[in-house]
Amino acid sequence: MAGTVRLRVSPTKAPQAVRDPAWVRVLLIAITLLFLGLFLLLPLVSVFYEALRGGVRLYFASLINADAMTAVRLTLLTAGIAVPCNLVFGLAAAWALAKFEFRGKGTLITLIDLPFAVSPVVSGLVFVLLFGAGGWFGPWLTANNLHIIFAVPGVVLATMFVTFPFVARELIPLMQEQGSEEEQAALVLGAGGWKTFWHVTLPNIKWALLYGVILCNARAMGEFGAVSVVSGHIRGRTNTMPLHVEILYNEYNFQAAFAVASLLALLALVTLAAKTLVEWRVRANMGQDESAETPTPPGGGMTL
Amino acid sequence: MGSSFKQHSVIPGFGMTLGFTVFYLSLLVLIPLSALFLKTATMGWGAFWTTVTDPRVVASYKLTFGAALAGATINAVFGFVVAWTLVRYSFPGKGLIDAMVDLPFALPTAVSGIALTAIYSRNGWVGQWLEPLGIHVAFTPLGVGVALTFIGLPFVVRTLQPAIADLDPEYEEAAASLGAGRVQVFLRVICPGLLPALLTGFALAFARALGEYGSVVFISGNMPMRTEITPLLIISKLEQYDYAGATAIAVVMLLASFTILLGINTLQWRHVRRIHGRG
């Protein structure tokens, strides 16, 4: 096969020359399926298998349990605070960085990415250093009977820290690319700042915004390391769902641990589906020519 | 806001958005992180050095570093195959498989941790086949490697995919028409073009693996000197209220990941400059 390719150069059938032989294709596809099956699919399936192993009744019994429900509620509360805060921040940061030219811009972008470079455990640790009993504000907090570490505020703070860059880093490259001509036109025609934002900017960035929110939310609900450090694992009070999974697991209550874990796995599947839909949507909007340009810049999707 | 600081623009909201950005960034990220370094500064160099070179801590560096390196290497090899297959070939179910690659990002790490432990333990789906061969995965350094491979896979695949899609088939064609075999084309034309992306993906997977906690603690078994990863040591120091010790180890980890990310940025910057220089 290589022989014929070597002898004939036919510009019309260009892809032929760069196509891998059939056996290579089959082999590589087989390796891909085997590797992903072993490393990705098997763990996912095992979560549901272990959760439902003891029967459906036991499964639901371990979910409709006061501690499990509190964990679900705290997880929702945490994400409900962290995601909107980081959404507002992401919009503000992207507006400042994409619409204006000023000194120190590169540094600011690097600093926004900083939480991604920090291990989750270290992210939790910094808040213990600030607000823990032996921390900077520890004595003052104790004197005023305020609790941050080993309490809900600490969980929320740590989650906000680890999910900090998600929305911003989706929006900044997109808005930089889009420039500000449309906004300038709207302003020259007499629209106010907010009106311009709502009617010109927001429609242009809505998919990237949604994408960032989806990723931010998934991480906020699933964060384990950072939250583990600050929560104190108080059952029924400062346990988020991932922490509840850990407690149950360490108590050898595997079935219940996997039952709660299966809810988180469902969340992951919903996240992947939503993310894929947004990507398809954007690809369709951009047309066939730029189909390679998904809203995932290198680094965009790889930070969860 | 002097004119030398900011260029003139008709767009409003600069002061408000930049002010909020800097305020929020400082409050949530910069001040907390600086607490880490200030705390270390109060320790004194001697105490710092003793903490971070304690044999148990050094053993944890070796494990974390080694397992992260192994995981990133496995991902570089298999991630390349996966990315290549997903970009260049078409087969049924490709869209679904492509979406699934992000699973390690989407699945909470604690869930990955207990799932991997269940699979690789003695009676697990995979463990029961490996056990008779004398291969123990759960509660050994090998298990740490497995967890870090799981967590790093999407980094390599997602960095390589756009790079492979951007490869201009004309170069391959030209090489083929000049008499190069497919293997030669792969080694001489395709590989050099993809190397920066591959290295970036490798480094991202490695950096993520260094700090990973949730997916590892369940499968590792956490035996001192053997299967204890560095992030876990930070937690155990905290549990003993040894704030200074925990902070010292955290600073070492932080410096390690900053160095890697600096390397990645340099790599990307040089790559971008090369592309622009060329075209």
Coordinates of C-alpha atoms in Angstrom, one line a residue:
Chain A
M1 CA 0.0 0.0 0.0
A2 CA 2.8 2.4 0.9
G3 CA 4.3 1.5 -2.5
T4 CA 1.4 2.9 -4.5
V5 CA 1.3 6.0 -2.4
R6 CA 4.9 6.6 -3.0
L7 CA 4.8 6.3 -6.7
R8 CA 1.6 8.3 -7.4
V9 CA 1.1 11.8 -6.3
S10 CA -2.5 12.7 -6.8
P11 CA -3.4 16.1 -5.4
T12 CA -7.2 15.5 -5.6
K13 CA -7.0 12.4 -3.3
A14 CA -4.8 14.1 -0.8
P15 CA -6.1 12.4 2.4
Q16 CA -5.2 9.0 1.0
A17 CA -1.5 9.7 1.5
V18 CA -1.9 10.6 5.1
R19 CA -4.2 7.8 6.1
D20 CA -3.0 5.1 8.4
P21 CA -3.2 1.4 7.2
A22 CA -6.4 -0.4 8.2
W23 CA -4.6 -2.6 10.8
V24 CA -3.1 0.4 12.5
R25 CA -6.5 2.0 12.7
V26 CA -8.2 -1.1 14.1
L27 CA -5.3 -1.6 16.6
L28 CA -5.4 2.0 17.9
I29 CA -9.2 2.1 18.1
A30 CA -9.0 -1.2 20.1
I31 CA -6.3 0.3 22.4
T32 CA -8.4 3.4 23.0
L33 CA -11.5 1.5 23.8
L34 CA -9.7 -0.9 26.1
F35 CA -7.8 1.8 27.9
L36 CA -10.8 4.0 28.4
G37 CA -13.0 1.1 29.3
L38 CA -10.6 -0.1 31.9
F39 CA -9.7 3.3 33.4
L40 CA -12.9 5.3 32.9
L41 CA -16.0 3.1 32.3
L42 CA -15.2 0.4 34.9
P43 CA -14.9 2.8 37.9
L44 CA -18.1 4.6 36.8
V45 CA -20.0 1.3 36.5
S46 CA -18.7 0.0 39.7
V47 CA -20.1 2.9 41.6
F48 CA -23.6 2.1 40.5
Y49 CA -23.1 -1.6 40.9
E50 CA -21.8 -1.3 44.5
A51 CA -24.6 1.1 45.3
L52 CA -27.4 -1.1 44.1
R53 CA -25.8 -4.4 45.1
G54 CA -27.9 -4.7 48.3
G55 CA -31.1 -4.0 46.4
V56 CA -33.1 -0.9 45.5
R57 CA -34.8 -0.7 48.9
L58 CA -31.5 -0.5 50.8
Y59 CA -30.2 1.9 48.2
F60 CA -33.0 4.4 48.8
A61 CA -32.9 3.8 52.6
S62 CA -29.3 4.9 52.7
L63 CA -30.2 8.1 50.8
I64 CA -33.3 9.0 52.7
N65 CA -31.3 9.3 55.9
A66 CA -31.1 12.4 58.0
D67 CA -27.3 12.7 57.7
A68 CA -27.3 12.0 54.0
M69 CA -30.0 14.6 53.5
T70 CA -28.0 17.2 55.5
A71 CA -25.0 16.5 53.4
V72 CA -27.0 17.0 50.2
R73 CA -28.4 20.3 51.6
L74 CA -25.0 21.6 52.6
T75 CA -23.5 20.7 49.2
L76 CA -26.4 22.6 47.5
L77 CA -25.9 25.5 49.8
T78 CA -22.2 25.6 49.2
A79 CA -22.5 25.5 45.4
G80 CA -25.4 28.0 45.6
I81 CA -23.1 30.6 47.2
A82 CA -19.8 29.7 45.5
V83 CA -21.0 29.6 41.9
P84 CA -22.9 33.0 41.8
C85 CA -20.0 34.7 43.6
N86 CA -17.4 33.3 41.1
L87 CA -19.8 34.1 38.3
V88 CA -20.0 37.8 39.2
F89 CA -16.2 37.8 39.6
G90 CA -15.7 36.1 36.3
L91 CA -17.8 38.7 34.5
A92 CA -16.1 41.6 36.2
A93 CA -12.6 40.2 35.6
A94 CA -13.3 39.4 31.9
W95 CA -14.8 42.8 31.3
A96 CA -11.8 44.6 32.9
L97 CA -9.3 42.4 31.2
A98 CA -10.8 42.0 27.7
K99 CA -12.2 45.5 27.1
F100 CA -9.4 47.6 28.3
E101 CA -5.6 47.9 27.8
F102 CA -3.6 48.6 31.0
R103 CA -0.3 47.7 32.5
G104 CA 0.0 44.5 34.6
K105 CA -2.7 42.7 32.7
G106 CA -0.6 39.6 32.1
T107 CA 0.2 39.4 35.8
L108 CA -3.4 39.7 36.7
I109 CA -4.4 36.8 34.4
T110 CA -1.7 34.7 35.9
L111 CA -2.9 35.5 39.5
I112 CA -6.5 34.6 38.6
D113 CA -5.2 31.1 37.5
L114 CA -3.3 30.7 40.8
P115 CA -5.9 28.5 42.6
F116 CA -5.5 25.8 39.9
A117 CA -1.8 25.5 40.8
V118 CA -2.5 24.9 44.5
S119 CA -3.2 21.4 45.8
P120 CA -6.7 21.1 47.2
V121 CA -5.3 20.3 50.6
V122 CA -3.2 23.4 50.6
S123 CA -6.2 25.5 49.6
G124 CA -8.0 24.3 52.8
L125 CA -4.9 24.8 54.8
V126 CA -4.6 28.5 54.1
F127 CA -8.0 29.1 55.6
V128 CA -7.1 27.2 58.7
L129 CA -4.0 29.4 59.0
L130 CA -6.2 32.5 58.8
F131 CA -9.3 31.5 60.8
G132 CA -8.3 28.4 62.7
A133 CA -7.9 28.4 66.5
G134 CA -4.2 29.1 66.2
G135 CA -4.6 31.3 63.1
W136 CA -4.3 35.1 62.6
F137 CA -8.0 35.8 63.3
G138 CA -8.5 32.8 65.5
P139 CA -8.4 34.6 68.9
W140 CA -10.6 37.4 67.7
L141 CA -13.2 34.9 66.2
T142 CA -13.2 32.9 69.4
A143 CA -13.7 36.0 71.5
N144 CA -16.7 37.0 69.4
N145 CA -18.0 33.4 69.3
L146 CA -17.7 33.2 65.5
H147 CA -16.9 29.9 63.8
I148 CA -15.4 29.7 60.4
I149 CA -13.2 26.6 60.5
F150 CA -15.0 23.4 61.4
A151 CA -18.2 25.2 60.4
V152 CA -20.2 26.0 57.3
P153 CA -18.4 29.3 56.4
G154 CA -15.1 27.5 56.1
V155 CA -16.6 24.9 53.8
V156 CA -18.0 27.7 51.6
L157 CA -14.7 29.7 51.6
A158 CA -12.6 26.7 50.7
T159 CA -15.0 25.8 47.9
M160 CA -15.0 29.4 46.6
F161 CA -11.2 29.3 46.5
V162 CA -10.9 26.1 44.5
T163 CA -13.6 27.1 42.0
F164 CA -12.4 30.7 41.8
P165 CA -11.0 30.7 38.2
F166 CA -13.5 28.6 36.4
V167 CA -15.9 31.2 34.9
A168 CA -13.2 33.9 34.5
R169 CA -10.9 31.6 32.5
E170 CA -13.7 30.6 30.1
L171 CA -14.7 34.3 29.5
I172 CA -11.4 36.1 29.3
P173 CA -10.0 34.5 26.2
L174 CA -13.4 34.6 24.4
M175 CA -14.0 38.3 25.2
Q176 CA -10.5 39.2 24.3
E177 CA -11.0 37.5 20.9
Q178 CA -14.3 39.3 20.4
G179 CA -12.8 42.7 21.0
S180 CA -15.1 45.7 21.9
E181 CA -16.2 47.1 18.6
E182 CA -19.8 46.0 19.1
E183 CA -19.9 47.6 22.5
Q184 CA -18.4 50.8 21.2
A185 CA -21.0 50.9 18.5
A186 CA -23.8 50.4 21.0
L187 CA -22.4 53.2 23.3
V188 CA -21.9 55.6 20.4
L189 CA -25.6 55.0 19.4
G190 CA -26.6 56.0 22.9
A191 CA -27.0 52.8 24.9
G192 CA -25.9 53.0 28.5
G193 CA -23.2 50.8 30.0
W194 CA -25.6 48.2 31.6
K195 CA -27.8 48.2 28.6
T196 CA -24.8 47.5 26.4
F197 CA -23.7 44.7 28.7
W198 CA -27.2 43.0 28.7
H199 CA -28.0 43.4 25.0
V200 CA -24.6 43.2 23.3
T201 CA -22.0 41.5 25.5
L202 CA -24.1 38.9 27.3
P203 CA -25.6 37.3 24.1
N204 CA -22.1 37.0 22.7
I205 CA -20.7 35.2 25.7
K206 CA -23.7 33.2 27.0
W207 CA -22.5 29.8 25.9
A208 CA -19.0 30.3 27.4
L209 CA -20.6 31.6 30.5
L210 CA -22.9 28.6 30.8
Y211 CA -19.9 26.3 30.1
G212 CA -17.9 28.0 32.9
V213 CA -20.8 27.7 35.3
I214 CA -21.3 24.0 34.6
L215 CA -17.7 23.3 35.3
C216 CA -17.6 25.6 38.3
N217 CA -20.7 23.9 39.8
A218 CA -19.4 20.4 39.3
R219 CA -16.2 21.2 41.1
A220 CA -18.1 23.1 43.8
M221 CA -20.3 20.1 44.5
G222 CA -17.6 17.5 44.2
E223 CA -14.6 19.2 46.0
F224 CA -13.1 16.9 48.6
G225 CA -9.6 17.8 49.6
A226 CA -10.0 21.5 50.5
V227 CA -13.3 21.0 52.2
S228 CA -11.9 18.0 54.1
V229 CA -9.3 20.2 55.8
V230 CA -11.7 22.9 57.0
S231 CA -14.9 21.0 57.7
G232 CA -14.0 19.0 60.7
H233 CA -16.3 16.2 59.5
I234 CA -19.1 16.9 61.9
R235 CA -21.8 14.5 60.9
G236 CA -25.1 16.1 60.1
R237 CA -23.5 19.6 60.4
T238 CA -20.4 20.3 58.3
N239 CA -20.4 17.3 56.0
T240 CA -20.8 17.8 52.3
M241 CA -21.7 14.9 50.1
P242 CA -18.1 13.9 49.2
L243 CA -17.2 14.0 52.9
H244 CA -20.2 12.0 53.8
V245 CA -19.0 9.4 51.3
E246 CA -15.6 9.3 53.1
I247 CA -17.1 8.9 56.6
L248 CA -19.4 6.1 55.5
Y249 CA -16.6 4.4 53.7
N250 CA -14.3 4.6 56.6
E251 CA -17.0 3.1 58.8
Y252 CA -17.0 0.1 56.4
N253 CA -20.6 1.0 55.5
F254 CA -19.7 0.5 51.8
Q255 CA -23.2 0.1 50.5
A256 CA -24.3 3.5 51.9
A257 CA -21.0 5.1 50.8
F258 CA -21.6 4.0 47.3
A259 CA -25.2 5.0 47.4
V260 CA -24.2 8.7 48.2
A261 CA -21.4 8.4 45.7
S262 CA -23.8 7.3 43.0
L263 CA -25.6 10.7 43.4
L264 CA -22.3 12.4 42.8
A265 CA -21.6 10.2 39.8
L266 CA -25.0 11.1 38.4
L267 CA -24.1 14.7 38.8
A268 CA -20.8 14.0 36.9
L269 CA -22.8 12.4 34.1
V270 CA -25.2 15.3 33.9
T271 CA -22.2 17.7 33.9
L272 CA -20.6 15.8 31.0
A273 CA -23.9 15.8 29.0
A274 CA -24.5 19.5 29.6
K275 CA -20.9 20.3 28.7
T276 CA -21.1 18.3 25.5
L277 CA -24.4 19.9 24.5
V278 CA -22.9 23.4 25.0
E279 CA -19.9 22.4 22.9
W280 CA -22.2 21.1 20.1
R281 CA -24.3 24.2 20.3
V282 CA -21.3 26.4 19.9
R283 CA -19.9 24.4 17.1
A284 CA -23.2 24.6 15.3
N285 CA -23.3 28.4 15.8
M286 CA -19.8 28.8 14.5
G287 CA -20.4 26.9 11.3
Q288 CA -18.5 24.1 9.7
D289 CA -15.4 26.1 8.8
E290 CA -14.3 26.7 12.4
S291 CA -15.6 23.4 13.8
A292 CA -12.3 22.8 15.5
E293 CA -12.8 25.9 17.6
T294 CA -14.9 24.7 20.5
P295 CA -15.2 26.8 23.6
T296 CA -12.5 24.8 25.2
P297 CA -9.3 26.6 24.8
P298 CA -6.3 24.6 25.9
G299 CA -6.7 24.7 29.6
G300 CA -10.3 25.6 29.5
G301 CA -11.9 22.2 30.1
M302 CA -8.9 20.7 31.9
T303 CA -9.3 22.2 35.2
L304 CA -12.1 20.5 37.0
Chain B
M1 CA -5.9 56.0 36.7
G2 CA -3.2 57.9 34.8
S3 CA -3.1 57.8 31.1
S4 CA 0.2 55.9 31.3
F5 CA -1.5 53.1 33.2
K6 CA -4.6 52.7 31.1
Q7 CA -5.2 53.5 27.4
H8 CA -8.2 55.7 26.8
S9 CA -11.5 53.9 26.0
V10 CA -15.1 54.9 25.5
I11 CA -16.3 51.7 27.3
P12 CA -17.4 52.3 30.8
G13 CA -16.9 50.3 33.9
F14 CA -13.1 50.0 34.0
G15 CA -12.7 51.3 37.6
M16 CA -15.6 49.2 38.9
T17 CA -14.8 45.9 37.3
L18 CA -11.0 46.1 37.8
G19 CA -11.5 47.3 41.4
F20 CA -13.9 44.4 42.1
T21 CA -11.6 41.9 40.4
V22 CA -8.5 43.0 42.4
F23 CA -10.5 43.2 45.7
Y24 CA -12.1 39.8 45.3
L25 CA -8.8 38.2 44.1
S26 CA -6.9 39.7 47.1
L27 CA -9.5 38.7 49.7
L28 CA -10.1 35.2 48.5
V29 CA -6.8 34.2 47.0
L30 CA -3.8 36.5 47.6
I31 CA -4.2 37.2 51.3
P32 CA -4.9 33.6 52.2
L33 CA -1.9 32.4 50.1
S34 CA 0.4 35.0 51.6
A35 CA -0.6 33.7 55.1
L36 CA 1.2 30.5 54.0
F37 CA 4.4 32.2 53.3
L38 CA 4.2 34.5 56.3
K39 CA 3.6 31.6 58.6
T40 CA 6.7 29.8 57.1
A41 CA 8.8 33.0 57.7
T42 CA 8.0 32.9 61.4
M43 CA 9.3 29.3 61.6
G44 CA 13.0 30.0 61.1
W45 CA 15.1 28.3 58.5
G46 CA 16.4 25.5 60.7
A47 CA 12.9 24.3 61.8
F48 CA 11.7 24.6 58.3
W49 CA 14.5 22.5 56.9
T50 CA 14.1 19.8 59.6
T51 CA 10.4 19.5 58.8
V52 CA 10.7 19.3 55.1
T53 CA 13.6 16.8 55.2
D54 CA 12.1 14.5 57.8
P55 CA 12.5 10.9 56.5
R56 CA 8.8 10.3 56.5
V57 CA 8.2 13.5 54.5
V58 CA 11.0 12.6 52.1
A59 CA 9.5 9.2 51.6
S60 CA 6.2 10.9 50.7
Y61 CA 7.9 13.1 48.2
K62 CA 9.4 10.1 46.5
L63 CA 6.1 8.3 46.3
T64 CA 4.1 11.3 45.2
F65 CA 6.7 12.4 42.6
G66 CA 7.4 8.9 41.3
A67 CA 3.7 7.9 41.1
A68 CA 2.8 11.2 39.4
L69 CA 5.6 10.8 36.9
A70 CA 4.5 7.2 36.2
G71 CA 0.9 8.3 35.8
A72 CA 1.8 11.2 33.5
T73 CA 4.0 8.9 31.4
I74 CA 1.3 6.3 31.0
N75 CA -1.1 9.1 30.0
A76 CA 1.4 10.5 27.5
V77 CA 1.5 7.2 25.7
F78 CA -2.1 6.1 25.9
G79 CA -3.5 9.7 25.8
F80 CA -1.7 10.1 22.5
V81 CA -3.4 7.0 21.1
V82 CA -6.8 8.1 22.4
A83 CA -6.4 11.7 21.1
W84 CA -5.1 10.4 17.7
T85 CA -8.0 7.9 17.4
L86 CA -10.6 10.5 18.4
V87 CA -9.3 13.2 15.9
R88 CA -8.2 11.1 12.9
Y89 CA -10.6 8.1 12.8
S90 CA -14.3 7.7 12.8
F91 CA -16.1 4.8 14.4
P92 CA -19.4 4.2 16.0
G93 CA -19.8 5.8 19.5
K94 CA -17.0 8.2 19.0
G95 CA -18.9 11.2 20.3
L96 CA -19.8 9.4 23.4
I97 CA -16.3 8.3 24.0
D98 CA -15.0 11.8 23.4
A99 CA -17.4 13.1 26.0
M100 CA -16.3 10.4 28.5
V101 CA -12.7 11.5 28.4
D102 CA -13.6 14.3 30.8
L103 CA -15.0 11.9 33.4
P104 CA -12.0 12.3 35.7
F105 CA -12.7 16.1 35.8
A106 CA -16.4 15.7 36.4
L107 CA -16.3 12.8 38.9
P108 CA -15.7 14.0 42.4
T109 CA -12.3 12.7 43.5
A110 CA -13.7 10.9 46.6
V111 CA -16.0 8.9 44.3
S112 CA -13.1 8.0 42.0
G113 CA -11.1 7.0 45.0
I114 CA -13.6 4.5 46.4
A115 CA -14.5 3.2 43.0
L116 CA -10.9 2.5 42.1
T117 CA -10.3 0.9 45.4
A118 CA -13.4 -1.4 44.9
I119 CA -12.1 -2.4 41.5
Y120 CA -8.5 -3.1 42.4
S121 CA -9.0 -4.6 45.9
R122 CA -8.5 -8.3 46.4
N123 CA -12.1 -9.3 45.4
G124 CA -12.6 -6.4 42.9
W125 CA -13.4 -6.8 39.2
V126 CA -9.7 -6.3 38.2
G127 CA -8.0 -7.1 41.5
Q128 CA -9.2 -10.7 41.5
W129 CA -7.4 -11.3 38.2
L130 CA -4.2 -9.6 39.3
E131 CA -4.0 -11.1 42.8
P132 CA -3.1 -14.7 41.6
L133 CA -0.4 -13.2 39.4
G134 CA 1.1 -11.7 42.6
I135 CA 0.2 -8.1 41.5
H136 CA -1.2 -6.1 44.4
V137 CA -2.7 -2.8 43.4
A138 CA -4.9 -1.5 46.2
F139 CA -2.9 -0.3 49.3
T140 CA 0.4 -0.3 47.4
P141 CA 2.4 2.4 45.6
L142 CA 1.0 0.8 42.4
G143 CA -2.5 1.8 43.5
V144 CA -1.3 5.4 43.9
G145 CA 0.0 5.3 40.3
V146 CA -3.4 3.9 39.1
A147 CA -5.3 6.7 40.8
L148 CA -2.9 9.4 39.4
T149 CA -3.2 7.9 35.9
F150 CA -7.0 8.2 36.2
I151 CA -6.9 11.8 37.3
G152 CA -4.4 12.9 34.6
L153 CA -5.8 11.3 31.5
P154 CA -8.0 14.2 30.3
F155 CA -5.1 16.7 30.5
V156 CA -3.0 14.9 27.9
V157 CA -6.0 14.0 25.6
R158 CA -7.5 17.5 25.7
T159 CA -4.2 19.3 25.0
L160 CA -3.3 17.0 22.1
Q161 CA -6.7 16.9 20.4
P162 CA -6.5 20.5 19.0
A163 CA -2.9 20.1 18.2
I164 CA -3.6 17.0 16.1
A165 CA -6.6 18.7 14.5
D166 CA -4.3 21.6 13.5
L167 CA -1.7 19.4 11.9
D168 CA -1.7 20.3 8.3
P169 CA -2.0 17.1 6.2
E170 CA 0.0 18.8 3.5
Y171 CA 3.2 18.2 5.4
E172 CA 2.5 14.5 5.7
E173 CA 1.5 14.3 2.1
A174 CA 4.7 16.1 1.0
A175 CA 6.8 13.7 3.1
A176 CA 4.9 10.7 1.7
S177 CA 5.2 11.9 -1.8
L178 CA 9.0 12.4 -1.3
G179 CA 9.2 8.7 -0.4
A180 CA 8.8 8.6 3.4
G181 CA 7.0 5.6 4.8
R182 CA 4.2 6.0 7.3
V183 CA 6.5 5.3 10.2
Q184 CA 9.0 7.8 9.0
V185 CA 6.3 10.4 8.5
F186 CA 5.1 9.7 12.0
L187 CA 8.5 10.1 13.6
R188 CA 9.9 12.9 11.5
V189 CA 6.8 15.0 10.6
I190 CA 4.0 14.3 13.1
C191 CA 5.9 13.8 16.3
P192 CA 7.9 17.1 16.2
G193 CA 4.7 19.0 15.4
L194 CA 2.9 17.5 18.4
L195 CA 5.8 17.5 20.9
P196 CA 5.0 20.9 22.5
A197 CA 1.4 19.9 23.1
L198 CA 2.4 16.5 24.4
L199 CA 4.9 18.0 26.8
T200 CA 2.3 20.5 28.0
G201 CA -0.3 17.8 28.5
F202 CA 2.3 15.7 30.3
A203 CA 3.3 18.6 32.6
L204 CA -0.3 19.5 33.4
A205 CA -1.1 15.9 34.3
F206 CA 2.0 15.7 36.4
A207 CA 1.2 19.0 38.2
R208 CA -2.3 17.9 38.9
A209 CA -1.1 14.5 40.2
L210 CA 1.4 16.1 42.6
G211 CA -1.4 17.8 44.5
E212 CA -4.1 15.1 44.2
Y213 CA -5.6 13.9 47.4
G214 CA -9.2 12.6 47.1
S215 CA -8.7 9.8 44.6
V216 CA -5.5 8.6 46.2
V217 CA -6.2 8.4 49.9
F218 CA -8.7 5.5 49.6
I219 CA -6.6 3.3 47.3
S220 CA -3.2 4.0 48.9
G221 CA -3.9 2.6 52.4
N222 CA -1.8 5.4 53.9
M223 CA 1.0 3.4 55.4
P224 CA 3.8 5.7 56.7
M225 CA 7.0 5.5 54.7
R226 CA 5.3 3.3 52.1
T227 CA 2.1 4.6 50.7
E228 CA 1.7 8.0 52.3
I229 CA 1.4 10.9 49.8
T230 CA 2.6 14.4 50.6
P231 CA -0.9 16.1 50.8
L232 CA -1.9 13.5 53.3
L233 CA 1.0 14.4 55.5
I234 CA -0.2 18.0 55.5
I235 CA -3.5 16.7 56.8
S236 CA -2.0 14.5 59.5
K237 CA 0.2 17.4 60.7
L238 CA -2.9 19.6 60.9
E239 CA -4.7 16.9 62.9
Q240 CA -1.9 17.1 65.4
Y241 CA -2.3 20.9 65.4
D242 CA 1.2 21.2 64.0
Y243 CA 0.3 24.2 61.9
A244 CA 3.9 25.2 61.2
G245 CA 4.8 21.7 60.0
A246 CA 1.8 21.5 57.7
T247 CA 2.7 24.9 56.3
A248 CA 6.3 24.1 55.6
I249 CA 5.3 21.0 53.6
A250 CA 2.6 23.0 51.8
V251 CA 5.2 25.6 50.8
V252 CA 7.4 22.9 49.3
M253 CA 4.5 21.5 47.3
L254 CA 3.4 25.0 46.2
L255 CA 6.9 25.8 45.0
A256 CA 7.1 22.5 43.1
S257 CA 3.8 23.1 41.2
F258 CA 4.7 26.8 40.5
T259 CA 7.9 25.6 39.0
I260 CA 6.1 23.1 36.7
L261 CA 3.5 25.7 35.6
L262 CA 6.2 28.2 34.9
G263 CA 7.8 25.6 32.7
I264 CA 4.5 25.0 30.9
N265 CA 4.1 28.7 30.3
T266 CA 7.6 29.1 28.9
L267 CA 7.0 26.1 26.7
Q268 CA 3.7 27.5 25.3
W269 CA 5.2 31.0 24.9
R270 CA 8.1 29.6 22.9
H271 CA 5.8 27.5 20.8
V272 CA 3.4 30.4 20.1
R273 CA 6.4 32.5 19.1
R274 CA 7.7 29.8 16.8
I275 CA 4.3 29.5 15.0
H276 CA 4.0 33.3 14.6
G277 CA 7.6 33.5 13.4
R278 CA 6.9 30.9 10.8
G279 CA 3.6 32.0 9.5

